[in-house]
mmCIF file of C-alpha atoms in Angstrom:
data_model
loop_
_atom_site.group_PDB
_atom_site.id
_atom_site.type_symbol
_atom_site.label_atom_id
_atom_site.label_comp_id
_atom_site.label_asym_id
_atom_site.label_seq_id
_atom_site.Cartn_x
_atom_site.Cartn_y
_atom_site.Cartn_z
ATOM 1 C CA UNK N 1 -8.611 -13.390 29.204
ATOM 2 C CA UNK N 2 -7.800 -16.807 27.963
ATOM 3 C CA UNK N 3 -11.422 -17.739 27.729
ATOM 4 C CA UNK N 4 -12.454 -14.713 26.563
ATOM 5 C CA UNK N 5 -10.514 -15.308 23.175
ATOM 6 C CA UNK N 6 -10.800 -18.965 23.438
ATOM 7 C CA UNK N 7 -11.407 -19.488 19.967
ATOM 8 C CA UNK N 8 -8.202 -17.921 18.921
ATOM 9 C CA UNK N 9 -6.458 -20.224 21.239
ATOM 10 C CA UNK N 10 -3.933 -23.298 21.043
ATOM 11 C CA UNK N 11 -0.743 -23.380 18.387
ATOM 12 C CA UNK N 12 -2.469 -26.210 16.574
ATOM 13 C CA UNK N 13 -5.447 -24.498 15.686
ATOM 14 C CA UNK N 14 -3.616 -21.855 14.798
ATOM 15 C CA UNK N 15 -1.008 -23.825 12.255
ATOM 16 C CA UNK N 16 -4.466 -25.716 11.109
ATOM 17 C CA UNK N 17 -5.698 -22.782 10.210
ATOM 18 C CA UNK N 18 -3.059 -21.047 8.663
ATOM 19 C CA UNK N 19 -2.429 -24.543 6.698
ATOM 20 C CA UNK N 20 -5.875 -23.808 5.332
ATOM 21 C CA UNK N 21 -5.556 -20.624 4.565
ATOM 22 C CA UNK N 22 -2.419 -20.971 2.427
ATOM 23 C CA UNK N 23 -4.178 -24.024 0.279
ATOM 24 C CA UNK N 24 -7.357 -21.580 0.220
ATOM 25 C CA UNK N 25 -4.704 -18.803 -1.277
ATOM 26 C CA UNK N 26 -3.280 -22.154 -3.345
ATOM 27 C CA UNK N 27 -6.830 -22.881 -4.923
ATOM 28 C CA UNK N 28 -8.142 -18.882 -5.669
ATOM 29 C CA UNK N 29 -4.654 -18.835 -7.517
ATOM 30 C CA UNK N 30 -5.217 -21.340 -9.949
ATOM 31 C CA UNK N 31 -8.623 -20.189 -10.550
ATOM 32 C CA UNK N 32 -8.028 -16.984 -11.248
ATOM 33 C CA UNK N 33 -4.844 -18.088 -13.522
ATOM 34 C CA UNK N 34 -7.507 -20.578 -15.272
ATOM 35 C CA UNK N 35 -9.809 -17.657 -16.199
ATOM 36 C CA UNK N 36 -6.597 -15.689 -17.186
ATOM 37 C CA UNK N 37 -5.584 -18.390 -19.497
ATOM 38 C CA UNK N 38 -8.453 -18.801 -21.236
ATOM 39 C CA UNK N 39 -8.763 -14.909 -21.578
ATOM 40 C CA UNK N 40 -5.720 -14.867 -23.212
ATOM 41 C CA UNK N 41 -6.995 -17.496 -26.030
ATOM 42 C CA UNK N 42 -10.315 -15.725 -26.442
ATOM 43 C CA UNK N 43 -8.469 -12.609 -26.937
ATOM 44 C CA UNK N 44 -6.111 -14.235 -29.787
ATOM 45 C CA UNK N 45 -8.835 -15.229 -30.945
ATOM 46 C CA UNK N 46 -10.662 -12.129 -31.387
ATOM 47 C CA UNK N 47 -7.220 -10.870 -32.802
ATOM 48 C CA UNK N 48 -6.642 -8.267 -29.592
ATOM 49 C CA UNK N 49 -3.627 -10.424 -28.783
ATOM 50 C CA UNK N 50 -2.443 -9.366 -32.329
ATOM 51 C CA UNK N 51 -3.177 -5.778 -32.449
ATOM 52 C CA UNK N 52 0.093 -4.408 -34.256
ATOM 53 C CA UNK N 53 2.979 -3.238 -32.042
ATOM 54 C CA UNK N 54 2.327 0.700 -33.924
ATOM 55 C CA UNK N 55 -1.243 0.520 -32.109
ATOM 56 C CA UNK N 56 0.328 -0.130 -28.700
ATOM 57 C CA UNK N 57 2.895 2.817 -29.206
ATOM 58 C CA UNK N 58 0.065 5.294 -30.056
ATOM 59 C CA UNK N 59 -2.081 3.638 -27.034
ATOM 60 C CA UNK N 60 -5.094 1.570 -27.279
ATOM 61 C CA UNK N 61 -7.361 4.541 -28.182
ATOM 62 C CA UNK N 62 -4.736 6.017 -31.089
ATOM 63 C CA UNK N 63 -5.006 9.508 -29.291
ATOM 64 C CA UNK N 64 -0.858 9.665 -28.622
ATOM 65 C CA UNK N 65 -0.891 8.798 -24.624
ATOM 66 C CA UNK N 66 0.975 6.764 -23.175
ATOM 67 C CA UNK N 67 -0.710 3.310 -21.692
ATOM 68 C CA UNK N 68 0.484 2.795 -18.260
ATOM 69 C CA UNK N 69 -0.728 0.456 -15.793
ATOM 70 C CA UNK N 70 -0.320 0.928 -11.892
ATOM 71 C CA UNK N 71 -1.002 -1.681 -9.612
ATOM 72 C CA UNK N 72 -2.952 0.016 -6.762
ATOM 73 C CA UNK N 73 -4.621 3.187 -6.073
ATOM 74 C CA UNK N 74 -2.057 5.559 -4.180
ATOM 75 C CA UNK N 75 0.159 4.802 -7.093
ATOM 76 C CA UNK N 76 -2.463 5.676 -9.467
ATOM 77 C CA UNK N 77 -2.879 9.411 -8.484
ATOM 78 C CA UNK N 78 1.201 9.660 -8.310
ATOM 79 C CA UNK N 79 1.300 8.681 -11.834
ATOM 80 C CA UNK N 80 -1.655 11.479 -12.464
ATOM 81 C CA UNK N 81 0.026 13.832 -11.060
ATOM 82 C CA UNK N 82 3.157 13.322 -12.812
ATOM 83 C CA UNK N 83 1.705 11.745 -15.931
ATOM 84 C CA UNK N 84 -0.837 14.317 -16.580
ATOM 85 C CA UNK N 85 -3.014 14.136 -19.753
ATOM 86 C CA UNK N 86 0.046 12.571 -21.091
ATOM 87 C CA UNK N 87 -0.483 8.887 -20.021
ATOM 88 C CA UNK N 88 -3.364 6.485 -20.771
ATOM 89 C CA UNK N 89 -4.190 5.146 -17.400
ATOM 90 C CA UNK N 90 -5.084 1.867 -15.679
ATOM 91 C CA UNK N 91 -5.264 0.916 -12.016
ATOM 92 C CA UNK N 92 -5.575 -2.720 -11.389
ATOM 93 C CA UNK N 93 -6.553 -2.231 -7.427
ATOM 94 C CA UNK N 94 -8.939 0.757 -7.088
ATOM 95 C CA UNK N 95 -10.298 2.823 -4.766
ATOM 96 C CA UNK N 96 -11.618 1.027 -1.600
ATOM 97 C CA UNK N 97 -9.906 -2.457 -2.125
ATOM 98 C CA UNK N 98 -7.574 -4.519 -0.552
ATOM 99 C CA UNK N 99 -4.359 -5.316 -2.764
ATOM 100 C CA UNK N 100 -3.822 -8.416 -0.216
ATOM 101 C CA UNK N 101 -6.642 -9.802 -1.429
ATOM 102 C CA UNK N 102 -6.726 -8.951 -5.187
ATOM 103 C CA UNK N 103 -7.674 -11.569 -7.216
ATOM 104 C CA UNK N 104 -6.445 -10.575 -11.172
ATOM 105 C CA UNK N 105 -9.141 -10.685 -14.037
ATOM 106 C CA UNK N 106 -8.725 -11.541 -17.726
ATOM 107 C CA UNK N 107 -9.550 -8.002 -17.940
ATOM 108 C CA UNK N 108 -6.844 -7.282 -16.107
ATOM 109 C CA UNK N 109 -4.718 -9.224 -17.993
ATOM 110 C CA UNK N 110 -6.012 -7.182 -21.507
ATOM 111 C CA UNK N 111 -4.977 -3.861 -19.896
ATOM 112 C CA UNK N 112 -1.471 -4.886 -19.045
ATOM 113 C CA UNK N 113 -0.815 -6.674 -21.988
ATOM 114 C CA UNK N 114 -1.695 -3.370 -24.414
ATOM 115 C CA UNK N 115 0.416 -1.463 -21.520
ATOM 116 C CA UNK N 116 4.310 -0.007 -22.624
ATOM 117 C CA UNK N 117 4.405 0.900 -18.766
ATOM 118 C CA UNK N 118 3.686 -0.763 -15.211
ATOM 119 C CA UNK N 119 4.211 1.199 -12.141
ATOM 120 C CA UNK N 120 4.611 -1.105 -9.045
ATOM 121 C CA UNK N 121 5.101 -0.355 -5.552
ATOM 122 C CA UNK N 122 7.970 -3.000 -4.935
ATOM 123 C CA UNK N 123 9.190 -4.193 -1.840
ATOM 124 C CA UNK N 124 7.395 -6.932 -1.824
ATOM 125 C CA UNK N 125 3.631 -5.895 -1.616
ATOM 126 C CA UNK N 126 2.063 -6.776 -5.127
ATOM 127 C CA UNK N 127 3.004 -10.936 -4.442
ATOM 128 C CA UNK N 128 0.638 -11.325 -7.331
ATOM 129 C CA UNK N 129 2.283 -9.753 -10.078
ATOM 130 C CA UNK N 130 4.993 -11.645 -11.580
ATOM 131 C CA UNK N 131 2.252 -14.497 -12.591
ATOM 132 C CA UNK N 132 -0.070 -11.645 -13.664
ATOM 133 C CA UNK N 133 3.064 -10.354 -15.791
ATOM 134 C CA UNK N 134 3.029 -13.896 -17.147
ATOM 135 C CA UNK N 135 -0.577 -14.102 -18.145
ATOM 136 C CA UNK N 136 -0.964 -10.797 -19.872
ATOM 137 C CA UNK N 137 2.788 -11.206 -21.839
ATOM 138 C CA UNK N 138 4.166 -7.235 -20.735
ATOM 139 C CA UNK N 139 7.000 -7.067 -22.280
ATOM 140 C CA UNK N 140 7.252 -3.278 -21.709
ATOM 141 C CA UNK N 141 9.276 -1.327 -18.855
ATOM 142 C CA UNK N 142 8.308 -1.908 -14.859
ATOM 143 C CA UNK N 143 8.674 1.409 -12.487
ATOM 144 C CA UNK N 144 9.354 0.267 -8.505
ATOM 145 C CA UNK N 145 8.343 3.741 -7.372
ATOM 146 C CA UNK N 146 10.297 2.540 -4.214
ATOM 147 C CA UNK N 147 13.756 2.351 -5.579
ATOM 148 C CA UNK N 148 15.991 4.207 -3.295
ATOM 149 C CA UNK N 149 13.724 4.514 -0.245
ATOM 150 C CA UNK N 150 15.359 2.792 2.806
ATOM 151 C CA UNK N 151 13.254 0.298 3.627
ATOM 152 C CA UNK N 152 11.967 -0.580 7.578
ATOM 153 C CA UNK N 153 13.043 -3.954 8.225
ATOM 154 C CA UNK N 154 11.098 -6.131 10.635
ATOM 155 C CA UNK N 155 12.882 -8.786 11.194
ATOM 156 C CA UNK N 156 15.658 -6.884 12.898
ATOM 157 C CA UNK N 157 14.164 -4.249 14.686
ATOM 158 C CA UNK N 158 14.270 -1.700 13.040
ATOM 159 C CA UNK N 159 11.826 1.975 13.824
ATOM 160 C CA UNK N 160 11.853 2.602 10.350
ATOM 161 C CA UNK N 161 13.646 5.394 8.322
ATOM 162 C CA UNK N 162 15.268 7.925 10.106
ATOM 163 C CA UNK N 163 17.151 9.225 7.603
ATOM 164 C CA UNK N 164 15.228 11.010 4.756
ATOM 165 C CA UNK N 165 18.301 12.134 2.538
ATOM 166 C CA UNK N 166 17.188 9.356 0.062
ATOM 167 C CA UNK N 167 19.156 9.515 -2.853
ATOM 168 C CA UNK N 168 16.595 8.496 -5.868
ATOM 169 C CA UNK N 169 17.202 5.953 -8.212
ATOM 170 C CA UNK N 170 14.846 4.646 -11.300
ATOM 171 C CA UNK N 171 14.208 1.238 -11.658
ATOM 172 C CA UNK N 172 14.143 1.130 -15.537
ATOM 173 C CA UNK N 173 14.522 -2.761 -15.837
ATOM 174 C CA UNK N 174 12.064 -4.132 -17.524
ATOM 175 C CA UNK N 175 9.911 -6.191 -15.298
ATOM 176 C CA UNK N 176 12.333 -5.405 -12.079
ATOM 177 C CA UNK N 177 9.257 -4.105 -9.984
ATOM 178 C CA UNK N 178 7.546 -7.292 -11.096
ATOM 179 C CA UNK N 179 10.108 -9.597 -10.018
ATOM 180 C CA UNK N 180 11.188 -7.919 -7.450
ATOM 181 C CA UNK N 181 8.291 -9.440 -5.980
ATOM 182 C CA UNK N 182 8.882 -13.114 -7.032
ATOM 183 C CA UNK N 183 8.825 -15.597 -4.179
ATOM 184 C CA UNK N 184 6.349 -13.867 -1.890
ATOM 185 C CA UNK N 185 3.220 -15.855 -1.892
ATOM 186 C CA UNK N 186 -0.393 -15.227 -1.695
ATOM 187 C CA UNK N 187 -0.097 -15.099 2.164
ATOM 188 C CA UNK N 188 1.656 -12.054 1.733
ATOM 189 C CA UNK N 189 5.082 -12.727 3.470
ATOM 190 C CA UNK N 190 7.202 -9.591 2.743
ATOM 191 C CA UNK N 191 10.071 -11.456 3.731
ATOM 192 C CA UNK N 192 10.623 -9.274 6.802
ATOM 193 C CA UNK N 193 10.135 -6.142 4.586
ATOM 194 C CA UNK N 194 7.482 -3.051 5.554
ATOM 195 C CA UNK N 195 6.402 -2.126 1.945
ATOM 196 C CA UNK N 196 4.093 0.268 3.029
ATOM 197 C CA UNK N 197 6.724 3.231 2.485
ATOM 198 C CA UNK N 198 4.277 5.512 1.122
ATOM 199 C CA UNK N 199 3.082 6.438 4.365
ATOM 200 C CA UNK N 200 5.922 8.947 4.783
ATOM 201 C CA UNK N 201 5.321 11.779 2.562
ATOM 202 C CA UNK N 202 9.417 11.921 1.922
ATOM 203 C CA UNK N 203 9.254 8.453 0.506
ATOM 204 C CA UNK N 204 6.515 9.937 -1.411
ATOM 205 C CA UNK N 205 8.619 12.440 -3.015
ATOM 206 C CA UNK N 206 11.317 9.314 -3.959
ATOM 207 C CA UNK N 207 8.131 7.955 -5.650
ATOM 208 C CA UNK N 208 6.944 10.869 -7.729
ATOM 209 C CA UNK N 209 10.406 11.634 -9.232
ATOM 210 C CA UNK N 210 11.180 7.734 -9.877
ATOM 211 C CA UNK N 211 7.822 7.402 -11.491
ATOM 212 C CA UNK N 212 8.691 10.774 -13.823
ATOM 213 C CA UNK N 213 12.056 9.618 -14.462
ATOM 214 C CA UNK N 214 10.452 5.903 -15.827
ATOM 215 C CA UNK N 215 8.045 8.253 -18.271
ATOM 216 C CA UNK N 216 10.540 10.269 -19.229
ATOM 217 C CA UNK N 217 12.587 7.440 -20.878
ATOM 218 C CA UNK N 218 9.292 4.988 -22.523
ATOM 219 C CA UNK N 219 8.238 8.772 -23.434
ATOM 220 C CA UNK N 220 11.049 10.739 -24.690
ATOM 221 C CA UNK N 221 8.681 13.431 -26.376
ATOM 222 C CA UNK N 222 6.945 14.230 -23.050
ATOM 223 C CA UNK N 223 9.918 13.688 -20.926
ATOM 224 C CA UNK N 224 10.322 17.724 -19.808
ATOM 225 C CA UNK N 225 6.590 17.442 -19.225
ATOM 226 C CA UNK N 226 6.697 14.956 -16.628
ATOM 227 C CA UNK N 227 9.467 15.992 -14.868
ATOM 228 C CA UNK N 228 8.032 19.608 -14.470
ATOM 229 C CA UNK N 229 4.995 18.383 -13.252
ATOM 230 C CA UNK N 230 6.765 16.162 -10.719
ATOM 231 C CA UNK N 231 8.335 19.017 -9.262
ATOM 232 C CA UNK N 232 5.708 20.560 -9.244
ATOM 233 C CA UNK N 233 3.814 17.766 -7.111
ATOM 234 C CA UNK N 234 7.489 17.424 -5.143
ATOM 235 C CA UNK N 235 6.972 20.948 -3.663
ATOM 236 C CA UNK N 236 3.261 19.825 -2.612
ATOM 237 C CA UNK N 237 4.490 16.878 -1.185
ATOM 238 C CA UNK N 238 7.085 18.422 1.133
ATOM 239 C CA UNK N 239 5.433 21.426 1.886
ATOM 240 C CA UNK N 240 1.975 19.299 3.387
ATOM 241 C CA UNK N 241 5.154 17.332 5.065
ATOM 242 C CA UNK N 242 6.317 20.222 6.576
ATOM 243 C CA UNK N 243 2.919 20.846 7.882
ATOM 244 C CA UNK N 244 2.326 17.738 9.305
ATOM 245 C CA UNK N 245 5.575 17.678 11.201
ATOM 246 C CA UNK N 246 4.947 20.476 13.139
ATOM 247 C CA UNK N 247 1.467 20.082 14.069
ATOM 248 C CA UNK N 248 2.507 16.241 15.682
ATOM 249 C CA UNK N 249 5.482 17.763 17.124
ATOM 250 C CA UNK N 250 3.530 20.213 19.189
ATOM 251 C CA UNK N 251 1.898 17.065 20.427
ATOM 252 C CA UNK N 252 3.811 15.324 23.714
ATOM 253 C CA UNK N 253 5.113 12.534 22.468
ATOM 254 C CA UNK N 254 3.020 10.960 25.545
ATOM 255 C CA UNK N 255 -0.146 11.369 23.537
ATOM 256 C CA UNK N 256 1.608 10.323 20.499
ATOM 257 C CA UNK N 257 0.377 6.372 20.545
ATOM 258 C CA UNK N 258 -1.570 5.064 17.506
ATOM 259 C CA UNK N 259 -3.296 1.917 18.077
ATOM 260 C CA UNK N 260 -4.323 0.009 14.858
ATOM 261 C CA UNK N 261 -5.863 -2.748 13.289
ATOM 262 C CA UNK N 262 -2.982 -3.196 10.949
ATOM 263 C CA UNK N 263 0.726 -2.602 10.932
ATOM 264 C CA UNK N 264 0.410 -0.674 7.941
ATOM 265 C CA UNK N 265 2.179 2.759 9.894
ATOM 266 C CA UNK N 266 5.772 2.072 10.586
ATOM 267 C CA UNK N 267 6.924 4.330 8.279
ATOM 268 C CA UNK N 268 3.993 7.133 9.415
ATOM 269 C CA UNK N 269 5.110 6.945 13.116
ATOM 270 C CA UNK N 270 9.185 6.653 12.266
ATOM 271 C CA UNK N 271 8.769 9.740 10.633
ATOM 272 C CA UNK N 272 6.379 11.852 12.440
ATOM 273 C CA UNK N 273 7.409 10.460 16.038
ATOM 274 C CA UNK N 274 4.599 8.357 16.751
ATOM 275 C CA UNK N 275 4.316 4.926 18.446
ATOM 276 C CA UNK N 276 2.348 2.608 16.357
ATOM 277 C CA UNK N 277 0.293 -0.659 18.172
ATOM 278 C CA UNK N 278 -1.129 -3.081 15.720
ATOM 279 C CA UNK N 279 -3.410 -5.306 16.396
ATOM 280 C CA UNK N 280 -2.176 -7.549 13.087
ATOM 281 C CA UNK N 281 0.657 -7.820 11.099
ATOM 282 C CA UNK N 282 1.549 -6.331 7.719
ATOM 283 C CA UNK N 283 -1.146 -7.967 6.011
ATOM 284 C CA UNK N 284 -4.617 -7.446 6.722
ATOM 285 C CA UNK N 285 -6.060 -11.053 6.055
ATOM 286 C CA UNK N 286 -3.867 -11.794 9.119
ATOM 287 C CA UNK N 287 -5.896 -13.228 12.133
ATOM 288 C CA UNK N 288 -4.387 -12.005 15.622
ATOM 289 C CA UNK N 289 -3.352 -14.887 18.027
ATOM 290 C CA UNK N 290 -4.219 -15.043 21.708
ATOM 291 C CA UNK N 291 -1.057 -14.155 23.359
ATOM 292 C CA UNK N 292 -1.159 -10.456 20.486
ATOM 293 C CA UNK N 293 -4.188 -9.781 21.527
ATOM 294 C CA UNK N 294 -3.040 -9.895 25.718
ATOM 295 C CA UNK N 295 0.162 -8.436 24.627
ATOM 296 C CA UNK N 296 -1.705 -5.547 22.482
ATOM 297 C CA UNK N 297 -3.793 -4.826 25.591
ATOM 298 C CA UNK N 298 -1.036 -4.615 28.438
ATOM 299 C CA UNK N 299 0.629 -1.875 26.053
ATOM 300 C CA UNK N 300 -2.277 -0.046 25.561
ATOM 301 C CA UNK N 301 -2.922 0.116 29.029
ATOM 302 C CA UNK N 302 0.343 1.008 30.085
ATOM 303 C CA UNK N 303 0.265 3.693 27.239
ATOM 304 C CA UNK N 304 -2.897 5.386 27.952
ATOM 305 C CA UNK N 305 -3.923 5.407 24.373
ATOM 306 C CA UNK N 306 -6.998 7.562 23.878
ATOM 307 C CA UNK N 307 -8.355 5.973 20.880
ATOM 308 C CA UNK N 308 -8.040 2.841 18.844
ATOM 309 C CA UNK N 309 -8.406 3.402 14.668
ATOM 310 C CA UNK N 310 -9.267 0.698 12.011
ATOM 311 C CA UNK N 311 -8.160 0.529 8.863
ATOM 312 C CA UNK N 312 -10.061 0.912 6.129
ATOM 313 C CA UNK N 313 -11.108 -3.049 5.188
ATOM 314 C CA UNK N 314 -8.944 -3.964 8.473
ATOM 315 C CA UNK N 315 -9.942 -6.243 11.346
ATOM 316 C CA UNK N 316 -13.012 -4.669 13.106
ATOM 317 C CA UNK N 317 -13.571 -7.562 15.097
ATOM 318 C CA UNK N 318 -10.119 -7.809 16.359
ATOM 319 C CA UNK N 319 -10.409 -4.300 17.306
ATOM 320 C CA UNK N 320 -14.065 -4.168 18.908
ATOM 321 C CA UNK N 321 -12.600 -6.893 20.777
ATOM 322 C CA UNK N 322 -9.862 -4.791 22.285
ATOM 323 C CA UNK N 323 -11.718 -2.081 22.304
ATOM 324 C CA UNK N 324 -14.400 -3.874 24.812
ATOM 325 C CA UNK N 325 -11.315 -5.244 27.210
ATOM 326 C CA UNK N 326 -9.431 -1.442 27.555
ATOM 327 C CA UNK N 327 -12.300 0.616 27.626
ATOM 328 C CA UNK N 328 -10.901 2.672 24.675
ATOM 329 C CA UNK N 329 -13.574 3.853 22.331
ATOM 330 C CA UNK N 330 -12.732 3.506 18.265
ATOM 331 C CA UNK N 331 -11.759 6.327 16.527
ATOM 332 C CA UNK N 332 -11.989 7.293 12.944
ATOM 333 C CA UNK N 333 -11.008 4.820 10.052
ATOM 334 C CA UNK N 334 -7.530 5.393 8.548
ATOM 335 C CA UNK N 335 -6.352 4.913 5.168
ATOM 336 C CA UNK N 336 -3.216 2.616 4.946
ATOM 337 C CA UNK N 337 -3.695 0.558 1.333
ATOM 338 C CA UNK N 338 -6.189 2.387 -1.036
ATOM 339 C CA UNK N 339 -7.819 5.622 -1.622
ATOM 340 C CA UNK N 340 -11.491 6.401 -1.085
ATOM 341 C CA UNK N 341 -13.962 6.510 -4.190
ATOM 342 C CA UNK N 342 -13.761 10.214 -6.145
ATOM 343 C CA UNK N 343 -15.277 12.589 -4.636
ATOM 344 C CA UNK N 344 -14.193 11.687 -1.484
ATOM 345 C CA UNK N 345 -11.300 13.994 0.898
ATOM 346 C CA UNK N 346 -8.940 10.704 0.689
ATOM 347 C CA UNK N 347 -9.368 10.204 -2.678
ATOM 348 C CA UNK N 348 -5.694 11.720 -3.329
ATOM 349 C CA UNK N 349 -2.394 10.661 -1.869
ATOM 350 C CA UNK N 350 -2.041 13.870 -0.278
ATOM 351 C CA UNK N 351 -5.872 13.771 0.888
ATOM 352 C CA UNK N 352 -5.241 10.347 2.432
ATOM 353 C CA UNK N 353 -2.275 11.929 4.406
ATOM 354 C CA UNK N 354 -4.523 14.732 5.422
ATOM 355 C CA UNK N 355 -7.466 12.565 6.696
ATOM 356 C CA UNK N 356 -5.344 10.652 8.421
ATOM 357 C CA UNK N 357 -3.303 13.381 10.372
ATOM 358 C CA UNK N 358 -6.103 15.230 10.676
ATOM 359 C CA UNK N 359 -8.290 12.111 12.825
ATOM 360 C CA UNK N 360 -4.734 11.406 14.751
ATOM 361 C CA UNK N 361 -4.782 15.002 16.115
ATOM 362 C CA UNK N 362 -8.541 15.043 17.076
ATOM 363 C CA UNK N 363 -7.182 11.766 19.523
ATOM 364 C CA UNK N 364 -3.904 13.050 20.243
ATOM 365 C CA UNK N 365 -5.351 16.500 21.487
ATOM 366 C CA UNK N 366 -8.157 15.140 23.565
ATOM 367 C CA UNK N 367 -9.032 15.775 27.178
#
């Protein structure tokens, strides 16, 4: 088995390469920071930078909405949802790609400069931000839709949430969500942190009434508005939950194995019962070493798993390669870190949850 992953072998190929990697992540950071700088002059120059602070109350386009910025695409249709045809929005990481790999743009810079709100995730995932926050000059109020959720801790143990009693809190500190990221790097260390809590649907409804309550307050006028329509999407949101919990608890919790490319499901399998296998770690840049891999493939093994799913952008080769030692065929692709394009059944938070479930029972409930 050795051999047969022989080039993921030996610890000092493996520090080697993660030594190049981080001054690869070193070098794409000053570049992009470069072009961000000389955005910003370009655009004082063209008097953007100076647009009165009036303009930026009525949003860029004068119509009245609110400019928000979120940073990736699940939060994007949360703050729809809730924000309605009251909020200007802008999603720096859209449909179909990777926030561990996002690279900001002097674009990006524009849209959060003219922003009065960003919406973060928090918990460490957006390691990019507080420079971005830098570059563009926000100076307006930061939502961490996460405040309040209990977060899965990796680096003692921890299942995940078990508890979903969450009592919700707004993060109304301006630039918390932003620097509550400070001091993760570009490799994406989450300082032993799962930040994918999204993928319970009760950490979802923590997320829609934090986000409402952070409108509410930069937008007073609307602020009934947004919370109605939160509760609205709250009852959604635990009634799909309800639905989901008893169509995987009908399920033996035999069958109940997911096998992944990326340990993007902690929170999914914590709360819905369901052992989760990764291939990867919580970032899906990450390269697998030898002794994962073997590891990876004992438990499958011993597990019985019936099918093995990739993310969406994960590791396929990773994957094809464990797929090719158990004799477990691939699934479906899952949705852990973006949406799919419009149009598209995962193109929603709540469509994402549903694709996903949906392929999981296919496997679960197969001969």
């Amino acid at each position: 088995m050795q051999e047969r992953w022989s080039f993921l072998a030996g610890p000092a190929r493996n520090r080697a390469r993660a030594t190049v990697a981080r001054r690869r992540a070193v070098e794409r950071f000053q570049q992009v920071f470069l072009r961000l700088a000389a955005g910003a002059v370009c655009a004082v120059a063209l008097g953007v930078a100076a647009a009165p602070q009036a303009a930026r109350a009525e949003g860029a386009a004068g119509d009245g909405r609110l400019p928000v910025v979120a940073s990736f695409s699940i939060l994007g249709d949360i703050v729809r949802q809730v924000g309605g045809d009251d909020v200007r929005l802008d999603v720096l990481v859209g449909p179909m790609r990777d926030a561990h790999t996002f690279e900001p743009t002097p674009k990006d810079a524009r849209a959060l400069g003219q922003a009065r709100v960003l919406v973060v995730n928090g918990l460490g995932f957006e390691s990019w931000m507080p420079r971005l926050v830098e570059a563009a000059g926000f100076k307006g109020r930061t939502i961490e839709a996460s405040r309040g959720v209990q977060p899965r801790r990796l680096d003692d143990g921890e299942d995940g949430p078990e508890d979903h009693a969450h009592e919700d809190h707004a993060h109304e500190e301006a630039g918390g969500g932003a620097h509550a990221d400070a001091g993760h790097g570009h490799d994406h260390d989450h300082g032993g942190v799962d930040p994918h809590a999204w993928q319970d649907l009760a950490n979802g409804v923590i997320y829609a009434r934090n986000i409402a309550r952070g409108l509410a307050d930069a937008d007073p006028a609307h602020a009934s508005a947004y919370q109605a329509r939160a509760e609205a999407y709250v009852r959604k949101l635990r009634q799909a939950d309800a639905e989901w919990h008893r169509k995987l608890d009908a399920i033996p919790a035999g069958r109940r194995v997911l096998a992944t490319s990326h340990d993007a499901f902690g929170y999914f399998g914590a709360a819905y019962g369901i052992e989760v296998l990764s291939v990867v770690g919580l970032s899906s840049e990450a390269e697998p070493s030898a002794r994962a891999m073997a590891d990876l493939v004992a438990r499958i093994r011993a597990h019985h798993v019936r099918a093995l799913f990739l993310e969406q952008g994960g590791n396929a080769r990773a994957l094809r390669q464990v797929a090719a030692e158990t004799g477990v065929k691939p699934g479906g692709a899952l949705y852990a870190d973006t949406l799919d394009l419009p149009g598209h059944e995962a193109s929603t938070y709540l469509g994402m949850f549903r694709w996903n479930t949906e392929q999981l029972l296919q496997a679960f409930e197969a001969p």
